[in-house]
Amino acid sequence: MVNIDTKRSFKKVGTHDGRFHADEVMATAILDKLFELEVVRTRDTRKLGALDIVYDVGGGEFDHHGVEKIYRESGTPYAACGLIWNHFGRNVIHTEDSSLTMEEVESVFDYVDRFLIEGIDAHDNGLKVVDEIIPSMNISAIISGFNPPWYAEEKEEEAFYEAVEVGKAVLQNTMSRKIAILKAKDKIIQSYENRDRSEFLVLDTFCPWEEALQEIDEEGEVVFIIYPDKGRYSMQTVRGRDGKTRKNLPKSWAGKENEELSAITGVDDAIFCHTGRFIAVAGSFEGIQKLAEIAIDYHED
C-alpha cells in the first residue's frame, strides 16, 4: 500500500474541463475517499503544475493519453481511473475497513478492478467491451449521461459533481459487496461443517454464500440453501461451477402461491415459488425444511 496518513488531508487535484466521462469522474470519486478535495478542471498547464495530483490530462503519471500505454495482464490498457485505483485503491480499502488482512485487501482490490474499474478503462480507451443481445446500461454510459445536453442551460461543473456523487456510491457498493463476501466465509464454513443433511446448507441469517460454497463444497453436495427472510424462511437453488443449477424446484410449484402451493405440497404455510423454480418461501423453518425435503426427492422425469 502507498504510505499515506489515514486521516483525510487536503489535496488540490486537477483533471480536464469540458465534457466528462466515467474515467475522470470515478478517479475523482476514488480520491475523494481519501482526501478533502479541491478539484480544478482545466487544461492550462500552468494551473495544473501547481496541483498535488493531476489525472487524465497533463501528460503525467495518471494521464493515459500518451502513445506508451500501461496494460493489465488481461490486455486491457489502463486509463486515468485505473491508474488512480492502482496507486490509491488499496489505501481506500484499508480506510474503509482496517480489520481486513493484506490478503483480503488484495482480494477486494482485484474485485473492484475487475468488475468496475477495468470496464471504465476499456471504454475510455475505445475498446468494445461486450456484444449484447439485449442492450443494457453500463456505468460508463450512466455517468456520461450526467453531461448536460447541448441545448440545456445547466452548468457543466455542477453536473460533474453530481456524477462524482454517483461514482462514489457505486465504488462504495462494489467494495462493500466484496467485503461482505469475505466476512461471510467463516459463517458459511461453520454452517457447512454442521449440516444435518448433506444436500442442505442452513444459515441463521442471510449472507452472500455463493463464492465460499463454491470453494469448500468440492463434491457439489449442497443443493439448496435455507435462510431466514424477514420473519419467513426461504430456500434457494445452488449453481455448480459449470453455472448450471444442481437441482430445480418441482415444475408443479412454479408460480404458485399460498393456498394453491399448500395444496400441491401439503405444507400448510407454503407461501411462494418463483416461476423460475430457483426460490421458494414458507412461513416457518419447519415449513421450508419440508419443502426442501420434498424437492430433494423430486425428479424431472
mmCIF file with all atom_site columns, N, CA, C and O in Angstrom, residues 146-198:
data_model
loop_
_atom_site.group_PDB
_atom_site.id
_atom_site.type_symbol
_atom_site.label_atom_id
_atom_site.label_alt_id
_atom_site.label_comp_id
_atom_site.label_asym_id
_atom_site.label_entity_id
_atom_site.label_seq_id
_atom_site.pdbx_PDB_ins_code
_atom_site.Cartn_x
_atom_site.Cartn_y
_atom_site.Cartn_z
_atom_site.occupancy
_atom_site.B_iso_or_equiv
_atom_site.pdbx_formal_charge
_atom_site.auth_seq_id
_atom_site.auth_comp_id
_atom_site.auth_asym_id
_atom_site.auth_atom_id
_atom_site.pdbx_PDB_model_num
ATOM 1   N N  . PHE A 1 146 ? -24.676 12.228  -17.327 1.00 0.00 ? 146 PHE A N  1
ATOM 2   C CA . PHE A 1 146 ? -24.828 13.418  -16.494 1.00 0.00 ? 146 PHE A CA 1
ATOM 3   C C  . PHE A 1 146 ? -24.395 14.693  -17.219 1.00 0.00 ? 146 PHE A C  1
ATOM 4   O O  . PHE A 1 146 ? -24.679 15.797  -16.750 1.00 0.00 ? 146 PHE A O  1
ATOM 5   N N  . ASN A 1 147 ? -23.674 14.561  -18.333 1.00 0.00 ? 147 ASN A N  1
ATOM 6   C CA . ASN A 1 147 ? -23.337 15.752  -19.108 1.00 0.00 ? 147 ASN A CA 1
ATOM 7   C C  . ASN A 1 147 ? -24.618 16.438  -19.572 1.00 0.00 ? 147 ASN A C  1
ATOM 8   O O  . ASN A 1 147 ? -25.528 15.776  -20.075 1.00 0.00 ? 147 ASN A O  1
ATOM 9   N N  . PRO A 1 148 ? -24.713 17.732  -19.411 1.00 0.00 ? 148 PRO A N  1
ATOM 10  C CA . PRO A 1 148 ? -25.918 18.430  -19.869 1.00 0.00 ? 148 PRO A CA 1
ATOM 11  C C  . PRO A 1 148 ? -26.075 18.297  -21.382 1.00 0.00 ? 148 PRO A C  1
ATOM 12  O O  . PRO A 1 148 ? -25.075 18.269  -22.106 1.00 0.00 ? 148 PRO A O  1
ATOM 13  N N  . PRO A 1 149 ? -27.291 18.179  -21.884 1.00 0.00 ? 149 PRO A N  1
ATOM 14  C CA . PRO A 1 149 ? -27.492 18.159  -23.331 1.00 0.00 ? 149 PRO A CA 1
ATOM 15  C C  . PRO A 1 149 ? -27.068 19.492  -23.943 1.00 0.00 ? 149 PRO A C  1
ATOM 16  O O  . PRO A 1 149 ? -27.028 20.512  -23.259 1.00 0.00 ? 149 PRO A O  1
ATOM 17  N N  . TRP A 1 150 ? -26.770 19.483  -25.203 1.00 0.00 ? 150 TRP A N  1
ATOM 18  C CA . TRP A 1 150 ? -26.188 20.657  -25.865 1.00 0.00 ? 150 TRP A CA 1
ATOM 19  C C  . TRP A 1 150 ? -27.068 21.887  -25.759 1.00 0.00 ? 150 TRP A C  1
ATOM 20  O O  . TRP A 1 150 ? -26.590 23.020  -25.786 1.00 0.00 ? 150 TRP A O  1
ATOM 21  N N  . TYR A 1 151 ? -28.383 21.686  -25.646 1.00 0.00 ? 151 TYR A N  1
ATOM 22  C CA . TYR A 1 151 ? -29.315 22.816  -25.659 1.00 0.00 ? 151 TYR A CA 1
ATOM 23  C C  . TYR A 1 151 ? -29.686 23.295  -24.260 1.00 0.00 ? 151 TYR A C  1
ATOM 24  O O  . TYR A 1 151 ? -30.448 24.243  -24.113 1.00 0.00 ? 151 TYR A O  1
ATOM 25  N N  . ALA A 1 152 ? -29.137 22.643  -23.216 1.00 0.00 ? 152 ALA A N  1
ATOM 26  C CA . ALA A 1 152 ? -29.553 22.974  -21.845 1.00 0.00 ? 152 ALA A CA 1
ATOM 27  C C  . ALA A 1 152 ? -28.703 24.102  -21.274 1.00 0.00 ? 152 ALA A C  1
ATOM 28  O O  . ALA A 1 152 ? -27.571 24.348  -21.708 1.00 0.00 ? 152 ALA A O  1
ATOM 29  N N  . GLU A 1 153 ? -29.266 24.786  -20.292 1.00 0.00 ? 153 GLU A N  1
ATOM 30  C CA . GLU A 1 153 ? -28.551 25.861  -19.611 1.00 0.00 ? 153 GLU A CA 1
ATOM 31  C C  . GLU A 1 153 ? -27.819 25.366  -18.364 1.00 0.00 ? 153 GLU A C  1
ATOM 32  O O  . GLU A 1 153 ? -27.125 26.134  -17.704 1.00 0.00 ? 153 GLU A O  1
ATOM 33  N N  . GLU A 1 154 ? -27.990 24.094  -18.035 1.00 0.00 ? 154 GLU A N  1
ATOM 34  C CA . GLU A 1 154 ? -27.342 23.535  -16.852 1.00 0.00 ? 154 GLU A CA 1
ATOM 35  C C  . GLU A 1 154 ? -25.829 23.696  -16.948 1.00 0.00 ? 154 GLU A C  1
ATOM 36  O O  . GLU A 1 154 ? -25.232 23.526  -18.013 1.00 0.00 ? 154 GLU A O  1
ATOM 37  N N  . LYS A 1 155 ? -25.190 23.995  -15.812 1.00 0.00 ? 155 LYS A N  1
ATOM 38  C CA . LYS A 1 155 ? -23.749 24.210  -15.807 1.00 0.00 ? 155 LYS A CA 1
ATOM 39  C C  . LYS A 1 155 ? -23.013 22.871  -15.752 1.00 0.00 ? 155 LYS A C  1
ATOM 40  O O  . LYS A 1 155 ? -23.367 21.988  -14.987 1.00 0.00 ? 155 LYS A O  1
ATOM 41  N N  . GLU A 1 156 ? -21.967 22.778  -16.541 1.00 0.00 ? 156 GLU A N  1
ATOM 42  C CA . GLU A 1 156 ? -21.197 21.548  -16.638 1.00 0.00 ? 156 GLU A CA 1
ATOM 43  C C  . GLU A 1 156 ? -20.527 21.184  -15.319 1.00 0.00 ? 156 GLU A C  1
ATOM 44  O O  . GLU A 1 156 ? -20.441 20.018  -14.943 1.00 0.00 ? 156 GLU A O  1
ATOM 45  N N  . GLU A 1 157 ? -20.037 22.187  -14.585 1.00 0.00 ? 157 GLU A N  1
ATOM 46  C CA . GLU A 1 157 ? -19.357 21.929  -13.314 1.00 0.00 ? 157 GLU A CA 1
ATOM 47  C C  . GLU A 1 157 ? -20.298 21.255  -12.327 1.00 0.00 ? 157 GLU A C  1
ATOM 48  O O  . GLU A 1 157 ? -19.924 20.301  -11.643 1.00 0.00 ? 157 GLU A O  1
ATOM 49  N N  . GLU A 1 158 ? -21.517 21.748  -12.237 1.00 0.00 ? 158 GLU A N  1
ATOM 50  C CA . GLU A 1 158 ? -22.492 21.169  -11.312 1.00 0.00 ? 158 GLU A CA 1
ATOM 51  C C  . GLU A 1 158 ? -22.804 19.727  -11.700 1.00 0.00 ? 158 GLU A C  1
ATOM 52  O O  . GLU A 1 158 ? -22.929 18.843  -10.846 1.00 0.00 ? 158 GLU A O  1
ATOM 53  N N  . ALA A 1 159 ? -22.933 19.494  -12.992 1.00 0.00 ? 159 ALA A N  1
ATOM 54  C CA . ALA A 1 159 ? -23.227 18.144  -13.474 1.00 0.00 ? 159 ALA A CA 1
ATOM 55  C C  . ALA A 1 159 ? -22.070 17.197  -13.150 1.00 0.00 ? 159 ALA A C  1
ATOM 56  O O  . ALA A 1 159 ? -22.291 16.028  -12.804 1.00 0.00 ? 159 ALA A O  1
ATOM 57  N N  . PHE A 1 160 ? -20.837 17.683  -13.263 1.00 0.00 ? 160 PHE A N  1
ATOM 58  C CA . PHE A 1 160 ? -19.665 16.864  -12.953 1.00 0.00 ? 160 PHE A CA 1
ATOM 59  C C  . PHE A 1 160 ? -19.717 16.391  -11.505 1.00 0.00 ? 160 PHE A C  1
ATOM 60  O O  . PHE A 1 160 ? -19.510 15.207  -11.211 1.00 0.00 ? 160 PHE A O  1
ATOM 61  N N  . TYR A 1 161 ? -19.999 17.287  -10.575 1.00 0.00 ? 161 TYR A N  1
ATOM 62  C CA . TYR A 1 161 ? -20.012 16.915  -9.161  1.00 0.00 ? 161 TYR A CA 1
ATOM 63  C C  . TYR A 1 161 ? -21.194 16.007  -8.833  1.00 0.00 ? 161 TYR A C  1
ATOM 64  O O  . TYR A 1 161 ? -21.096 15.146  -7.949  1.00 0.00 ? 161 TYR A O  1
ATOM 65  N N  . GLU A 1 162 ? -22.301 16.161  -9.540  1.00 0.00 ? 162 GLU A N  1
ATOM 66  C CA . GLU A 1 162 ? -23.416 15.220  -9.378  1.00 0.00 ? 162 GLU A CA 1
ATOM 67  C C  . GLU A 1 162 ? -22.975 13.816  -9.801  1.00 0.00 ? 162 GLU A C  1
ATOM 68  O O  . GLU A 1 162 ? -23.295 12.818  -9.141  1.00 0.00 ? 162 GLU A O  1
ATOM 69  N N  . ALA A 1 163 ? -22.247 13.751  -10.913 1.00 0.00 ? 163 ALA A N  1
ATOM 70  C CA . ALA A 1 163 ? -21.762 12.461  -11.408 1.00 0.00 ? 163 ALA A CA 1
ATOM 71  C C  . ALA A 1 163 ? -20.764 11.843  -10.429 1.00 0.00 ? 163 ALA A C  1
ATOM 72  O O  . ALA A 1 163 ? -20.755 10.627  -10.225 1.00 0.00 ? 163 ALA A O  1
ATOM 73  N N  . VAL A 1 164 ? -19.918 12.671  -9.818  1.00 0.00 ? 164 VAL A N  1
ATOM 74  C CA . VAL A 1 164 ? -18.949 12.166  -8.837  1.00 0.00 ? 164 VAL A CA 1
ATOM 75  C C  . VAL A 1 164 ? -19.660 11.519  -7.659  1.00 0.00 ? 164 VAL A C  1
ATOM 76  O O  . VAL A 1 164 ? -19.230 10.477  -7.138  1.00 0.00 ? 164 VAL A O  1
ATOM 77  N N  . GLU A 1 165 ? -20.766 12.109  -7.207  1.00 0.00 ? 165 GLU A N  1
ATOM 78  C CA . GLU A 1 165 ? -21.520 11.531  -6.095  1.00 0.00 ? 165 GLU A CA 1
ATOM 79  C C  . GLU A 1 165 ? -22.040 10.141  -6.462  1.00 0.00 ? 165 GLU A C  1
ATOM 80  O O  . GLU A 1 165 ? -22.019 9.224   -5.639  1.00 0.00 ? 165 GLU A O  1
ATOM 81  N N  . VAL A 1 166 ? -22.501 9.978   -7.696  1.00 0.00 ? 166 VAL A N  1
ATOM 82  C CA . VAL A 1 166 ? -22.941 8.663   -8.159  1.00 0.00 ? 166 VAL A CA 1
ATOM 83  C C  . VAL A 1 166 ? -21.751 7.706   -8.209  1.00 0.00 ? 166 VAL A C  1
ATOM 84  O O  . VAL A 1 166 ? -21.846 6.551   -7.777  1.00 0.00 ? 166 VAL A O  1
ATOM 85  N N  . GLY A 1 167 ? -20.624 8.179   -8.718  1.00 0.00 ? 167 GLY A N  1
ATOM 86  C CA . GLY A 1 167 ? -19.421 7.357   -8.765  1.00 0.00 ? 167 GLY A CA 1
ATOM 87  C C  . GLY A 1 167 ? -18.995 6.891   -7.383  1.00 0.00 ? 167 GLY A C  1
ATOM 88  O O  . GLY A 1 167 ? -18.607 5.734   -7.189  1.00 0.00 ? 167 GLY A O  1
ATOM 89  N N  . LYS A 1 168 ? -19.075 7.766   -6.404  1.00 0.00 ? 168 LYS A N  1
ATOM 90  C CA . LYS A 1 168 ? -18.720 7.415   -5.026  1.00 0.00 ? 168 LYS A CA 1
ATOM 91  C C  . LYS A 1 168 ? -19.640 6.313   -4.493  1.00 0.00 ? 168 LYS A C  1
ATOM 92  O O  . LYS A 1 168 ? -19.185 5.377   -3.824  1.00 0.00 ? 168 LYS A O  1
ATOM 93  N N  . ALA A 1 169 ? -20.934 6.426   -4.777  1.00 0.00 ? 169 ALA A N  1
ATOM 94  C CA . ALA A 1 169 ? -21.892 5.421   -4.306  1.00 0.00 ? 169 ALA A CA 1
ATOM 95  C C  . ALA A 1 169 ? -21.622 4.060   -4.960  1.00 0.00 ? 169 ALA A C  1
ATOM 96  O O  . ALA A 1 169 ? -21.659 3.020   -4.299  1.00 0.00 ? 169 ALA A O  1
ATOM 97  N N  . VAL A 1 170 ? -21.340 4.079   -6.261  1.00 0.00 ? 170 VAL A N  1
ATOM 98  C CA . VAL A 1 170 ? -21.066 2.822   -6.967  1.00 0.00 ? 170 VAL A CA 1
ATOM 99  C C  . VAL A 1 170 ? -19.781 2.190   -6.445  1.00 0.00 ? 170 VAL A C  1
ATOM 100 O O  . VAL A 1 170 ? -19.723 0.967   -6.210  1.00 0.00 ? 170 VAL A O  1
ATOM 101 N N  . LEU A 1 171 ? -18.748 2.978   -6.249  1.00 0.00 ? 171 LEU A N  1
ATOM 102 C CA . LEU A 1 171 ? -17.490 2.473   -5.703  1.00 0.00 ? 171 LEU A CA 1
ATOM 103 C C  . LEU A 1 171 ? -17.710 1.881   -4.314  1.00 0.00 ? 171 LEU A C  1
ATOM 104 O O  . LEU A 1 171 ? -17.222 0.784   -4.000  1.00 0.00 ? 171 LEU A O  1
ATOM 105 N N  . GLN A 1 172 ? -18.434 2.604   -3.463  1.00 0.00 ? 172 GLN A N  1
ATOM 106 C CA . GLN A 1 172 ? -18.720 2.134   -2.117  1.00 0.00 ? 172 GLN A CA 1
ATOM 107 C C  . GLN A 1 172 ? -19.457 0.791   -2.154  1.00 0.00 ? 172 GLN A C  1
ATOM 108 O O  . GLN A 1 172 ? -19.095 -0.150  -1.433  1.00 0.00 ? 172 GLN A O  1
ATOM 109 N N  . ASN A 1 173 ? -20.481 0.704   -2.987  1.00 0.00 ? 173 ASN A N  1
ATOM 110 C CA . ASN A 1 173 ? -21.265 -0.530  -3.056  1.00 0.00 ? 173 ASN A CA 1
ATOM 111 C C  . ASN A 1 173 ? -20.444 -1.698  -3.572  1.00 0.00 ? 173 ASN A C  1
ATOM 112 O O  . ASN A 1 173 ? -20.602 -2.842  -3.108  1.00 0.00 ? 173 ASN A O  1
ATOM 113 N N  . THR A 1 174 ? -19.554 -1.436  -4.524  1.00 0.00 ? 174 THR A N  1
ATOM 114 C CA . THR A 1 174 ? -18.728 -2.504  -5.082  1.00 0.00 ? 174 THR A CA 1
ATOM 115 C C  . THR A 1 174 ? -17.760 -3.031  -4.041  1.00 0.00 ? 174 THR A C  1
ATOM 116 O O  . THR A 1 174 ? -17.582 -4.248  -3.890  1.00 0.00 ? 174 THR A O  1
ATOM 117 N N  . MET A 1 175 ? -17.113 -2.133  -3.308  1.00 0.00 ? 175 MET A N  1
ATOM 118 C CA . MET A 1 175 ? -16.223 -2.563  -2.222  1.00 0.00 ? 175 MET A CA 1
ATOM 119 C C  . MET A 1 175 ? -16.994 -3.321  -1.151  1.00 0.00 ? 175 MET A C  1
ATOM 120 O O  . MET A 1 175 ? -16.561 -4.381  -0.681  1.00 0.00 ? 175 MET A O  1
ATOM 121 N N  . SER A 1 176 ? -18.134 -2.774  -0.746  1.00 0.00 ? 176 SER A N  1
ATOM 122 C CA . SER A 1 176 ? -18.922 -3.378  0.331   1.00 0.00 ? 176 SER A CA 1
ATOM 123 C C  . SER A 1 176 ? -19.384 -4.781  -0.041  1.00 0.00 ? 176 SER A C  1
ATOM 124 O O  . SER A 1 176 ? -19.442 -5.668  0.815   1.00 0.00 ? 176 SER A O  1
ATOM 125 N N  . ARG A 1 177 ? -19.719 -4.973  -1.312  1.00 0.00 ? 177 ARG A N  1
ATOM 126 C CA . ARG A 1 177 ? -20.181 -6.291  -1.763  1.00 0.00 ? 177 ARG A CA 1
ATOM 127 C C  . ARG A 1 177 ? -19.094 -7.342  -1.552  1.00 0.00 ? 177 ARG A C  1
ATOM 128 O O  . ARG A 1 177 ? -19.348 -8.431  -1.026  1.00 0.00 ? 177 ARG A O  1
ATOM 129 N N  . LYS A 1 178 ? -17.872 -7.021  -1.949  1.00 0.00 ? 178 LYS A N  1
ATOM 130 C CA . LYS A 1 178 ? -16.788 -7.991  -1.802  1.00 0.00 ? 178 LYS A CA 1
ATOM 131 C C  . LYS A 1 178 ? -16.395 -8.170  -0.341  1.00 0.00 ? 178 LYS A C  1
ATOM 132 O O  . LYS A 1 178 ? -16.114 -9.297  0.100   1.00 0.00 ? 178 LYS A O  1
ATOM 133 N N  . ILE A 1 179 ? -16.385 -7.094  0.425   1.00 0.00 ? 179 ILE A N  1
ATOM 134 C CA . ILE A 1 179 ? -16.063 -7.207  1.853   1.00 0.00 ? 179 ILE A CA 1
ATOM 135 C C  . ILE A 1 179 ? -17.093 -8.085  2.550   1.00 0.00 ? 179 ILE A C  1
ATOM 136 O O  . ILE A 1 179 ? -16.754 -8.914  3.414   1.00 0.00 ? 179 ILE A O  1
ATOM 137 N N  . ALA A 1 180 ? -18.362 -7.941  2.190   1.00 0.00 ? 180 ALA A N  1
ATOM 138 C CA . ALA A 1 180 ? -19.420 -8.769  2.782   1.00 0.00 ? 180 ALA A CA 1
ATOM 139 C C  . ALA A 1 180 ? -19.191 -10.245 2.464   1.00 0.00 ? 180 ALA A C  1
ATOM 140 O O  . ALA A 1 180 ? -19.415 -11.121 3.312   1.00 0.00 ? 180 ALA A O  1
ATOM 141 N N  . ILE A 1 181 ? -18.747 -10.540 1.248   1.00 0.00 ? 181 ILE A N  1
ATOM 142 C CA . ILE A 1 181 ? -18.455 -11.923 0.862   1.00 0.00 ? 181 ILE A CA 1
ATOM 143 C C  . ILE A 1 181 ? -17.332 -12.489 1.720   1.00 0.00 ? 181 ILE A C  1
ATOM 144 O O  . ILE A 1 181 ? -17.415 -13.620 2.224   1.00 0.00 ? 181 ILE A O  1
ATOM 145 N N  . LEU A 1 182 ? -16.283 -11.698 1.920   1.00 0.00 ? 182 LEU A N  1
ATOM 146 C CA . LEU A 1 182 ? -15.150 -12.150 2.721   1.00 0.00 ? 182 LEU A CA 1
ATOM 147 C C  . LEU A 1 182 ? -15.555 -12.386 4.172   1.00 0.00 ? 182 LEU A C  1
ATOM 148 O O  . LEU A 1 182 ? -15.144 -13.374 4.799   1.00 0.00 ? 182 LEU A O  1
ATOM 149 N N  . LYS A 1 183 ? -16.359 -11.489 4.714   1.00 0.00 ? 183 LYS A N  1
ATOM 150 C CA . LYS A 1 183 ? -16.755 -11.594 6.116   1.00 0.00 ? 183 LYS A CA 1
ATOM 151 C C  . LYS A 1 183 ? -17.748 -12.740 6.350   1.00 0.00 ? 183 LYS A C  1
ATOM 152 O O  . LYS A 1 183 ? -17.914 -13.197 7.484   1.00 0.00 ? 183 LYS A O  1
ATOM 153 N N  . ALA A 1 184 ? -18.414 -13.192 5.301   1.00 0.00 ? 184 ALA A N  1
ATOM 154 C CA . ALA A 1 184 ? -19.372 -14.290 5.440   1.00 0.00 ? 184 ALA A CA 1
ATOM 155 C C  . ALA A 1 184 ? -18.697 -15.657 5.378   1.00 0.00 ? 184 ALA A C  1
ATOM 156 O O  . ALA A 1 184 ? -19.329 -16.663 5.734   1.00 0.00 ? 184 ALA A O  1
ATOM 157 N N  . LYS A 1 185 ? -17.464 -15.723 4.967   1.00 0.00 ? 185 LYS A N  1
ATOM 158 C CA . LYS A 1 185 ? -16.827 -17.013 4.685   1.00 0.00 ? 185 LYS A CA 1
ATOM 159 C C  . LYS A 1 185 ? -16.801 -17.935 5.900   1.00 0.00 ? 185 LYS A C  1
ATOM 160 O O  . LYS A 1 185 ? -17.156 -19.118 5.800   1.00 0.00 ? 185 LYS A O  1
ATOM 161 N N  . ASP A 1 186 ? -16.404 -17.425 7.057   1.00 0.00 ? 186 ASP A N  1
ATOM 162 C CA . ASP A 1 186 ? -16.334 -18.271 8.256   1.00 0.00 ? 186 ASP A CA 1
ATOM 163 C C  . ASP A 1 186 ? -17.711 -18.813 8.624   1.00 0.00 ? 186 ASP A C  1
ATOM 164 O O  . ASP A 1 186 ? -17.845 -19.963 9.051   1.00 0.00 ? 186 ASP A O  1
ATOM 165 N N  . LYS A 1 187 ? -18.751 -17.986 8.458   1.00 0.00 ? 187 LYS A N  1
ATOM 166 C CA . LYS A 1 187 ? -20.119 -18.422 8.759   1.00 0.00 ? 187 LYS A CA 1
ATOM 167 C C  . LYS A 1 187 ? -20.546 -19.545 7.812   1.00 0.00 ? 187 LYS A C  1
ATOM 168 O O  . LYS A 1 187 ? -21.177 -20.526 8.237   1.00 0.00 ? 187 LYS A O  1
ATOM 169 N N  . ILE A 1 188 ? -20.196 -19.409 6.543   1.00 0.00 ? 188 ILE A N  1
ATOM 170 C CA . ILE A 1 188 ? -20.555 -20.438 5.563   1.00 0.00 ? 188 ILE A CA 1
ATOM 171 C C  . ILE A 1 188 ? -19.822 -21.744 5.886   1.00 0.00 ? 188 ILE A C  1
ATOM 172 O O  . ILE A 1 188 ? -20.420 -22.830 5.845   1.00 0.00 ? 188 ILE A O  1
ATOM 173 N N  . ILE A 1 189 ? -18.560 -21.645 6.214   1.00 0.00 ? 189 ILE A N  1
ATOM 174 C CA . ILE A 1 189 ? -17.776 -22.845 6.551   1.00 0.00 ? 189 ILE A CA 1
ATOM 175 C C  . ILE A 1 189 ? -18.361 -23.551 7.770   1.00 0.00 ? 189 ILE A C  1
ATOM 176 O O  . ILE A 1 189 ? -18.522 -24.782 7.785   1.00 0.00 ? 189 ILE A O  1
ATOM 177 N N  . GLN A 1 190 ? -18.698 -22.788 8.798   1.00 0.00 ? 190 GLN A N  1
ATOM 178 C CA . GLN A 1 190 ? -19.266 -23.374 10.013  1.00 0.00 ? 190 GLN A CA 1
ATOM 179 C C  . GLN A 1 190 ? -20.599 -24.065 9.720   1.00 0.00 ? 190 GLN A C  1
ATOM 180 O O  . GLN A 1 190 ? -20.844 -25.189 10.182  1.00 0.00 ? 190 GLN A O  1
ATOM 181 N N  . SER A 1 191 ? -21.457 -23.399 8.950   1.00 0.00 ? 191 SER A N  1
ATOM 182 C CA . SER A 1 191 ? -22.743 -23.992 8.601   1.00 0.00 ? 191 SER A CA 1
ATOM 183 C C  . SER A 1 191 ? -22.555 -25.247 7.751   1.00 0.00 ? 191 SER A C  1
ATOM 184 O O  . SER A 1 191 ? -23.283 -26.234 7.901   1.00 0.00 ? 191 SER A O  1
ATOM 185 N N  . TYR A 1 192 ? -21.585 -25.217 6.879   1.00 0.00 ? 192 TYR A N  1
ATOM 186 C CA . TYR A 1 192 ? -21.296 -26.368 6.019   1.00 0.00 ? 192 TYR A CA 1
ATOM 187 C C  . TYR A 1 192 ? -20.850 -27.571 6.850   1.00 0.00 ? 192 TYR A C  1
ATOM 188 O O  . TYR A 1 192 ? -21.295 -28.704 6.614   1.00 0.00 ? 192 TYR A O  1
ATOM 189 N N  . GLU A 1 193 ? -20.000 -27.317 7.811   1.00 0.00 ? 193 GLU A N  1
ATOM 190 C CA . GLU A 1 193 ? -19.477 -28.401 8.651   1.00 0.00 ? 193 GLU A CA 1
ATOM 191 C C  . GLU A 1 193 ? -20.526 -28.960 9.594   1.00 0.00 ? 193 GLU A C  1
ATOM 192 O O  . GLU A 1 193 ? -20.403 -30.112 10.059  1.00 0.00 ? 193 GLU A O  1
ATOM 193 N N  . ASN A 1 194 ? -21.574 -28.177 9.902   1.00 0.00 ? 194 ASN A N  1
ATOM 194 C CA . ASN A 1 194 ? -22.602 -28.589 10.863  1.00 0.00 ? 194 ASN A CA 1
ATOM 195 C C  . ASN A 1 194 ? -23.903 -29.043 10.194  1.00 0.00 ? 194 ASN A C  1
ATOM 196 O O  . ASN A 1 194 ? -24.951 -29.059 10.831  1.00 0.00 ? 194 ASN A O  1
ATOM 197 N N  . ARG A 1 195 ? -23.863 -29.417 8.931   1.00 0.00 ? 195 ARG A N  1
ATOM 198 C CA . ARG A 1 195 ? -25.076 -29.815 8.221   1.00 0.00 ? 195 ARG A CA 1
ATOM 199 C C  . ARG A 1 195 ? -25.689 -31.090 8.812   1.00 0.00 ? 195 ARG A C  1
ATOM 200 O O  . ARG A 1 195 ? -24.969 -32.027 9.159   1.00 0.00 ? 195 ARG A O  1
ATOM 201 N N  . ASP A 1 196 ? -27.015 -31.106 8.904   1.00 0.00 ? 196 ASP A N  1
ATOM 202 C CA . ASP A 1 196 ? -27.740 -32.323 9.272   1.00 0.00 ? 196 ASP A CA 1
ATOM 203 C C  . ASP A 1 196 ? -27.926 -33.222 8.062   1.00 0.00 ? 196 ASP A C  1
ATOM 204 O O  . ASP A 1 196 ? -27.943 -34.450 8.180   1.00 0.00 ? 196 ASP A O  1
ATOM 205 N N  . ARG A 1 197 ? -28.129 -32.598 6.881   1.00 0.00 ? 197 ARG A N  1
ATOM 206 C CA . ARG A 1 197 ? -28.210 -33.343 5.633   1.00 0.00 ? 197 ARG A CA 1
ATOM 207 C C  . ARG A 1 197 ? -27.214 -32.741 4.668   1.00 0.00 ? 197 ARG A C  1
ATOM 208 O O  . ARG A 1 197 ? -27.075 -31.519 4.580   1.00 0.00 ? 197 ARG A O  1
ATOM 209 N N  . SER A 1 198 ? -26.557 -33.592 3.928   1.00 0.00 ? 198 SER A N  1
ATOM 210 C CA . SER A 1 198 ? -25.502 -33.097 3.040   1.00 0.00 ? 198 SER A CA 1
ATOM 211 C C  . SER A 1 198 ? -26.045 -32.184 1.955   1.00 0.00 ? 198 SER A C  1
ATOM 212 O O  . SER A 1 198 ? -25.335 -31.311 1.450   1.00 0.00 ? 198 SER A O  1
#
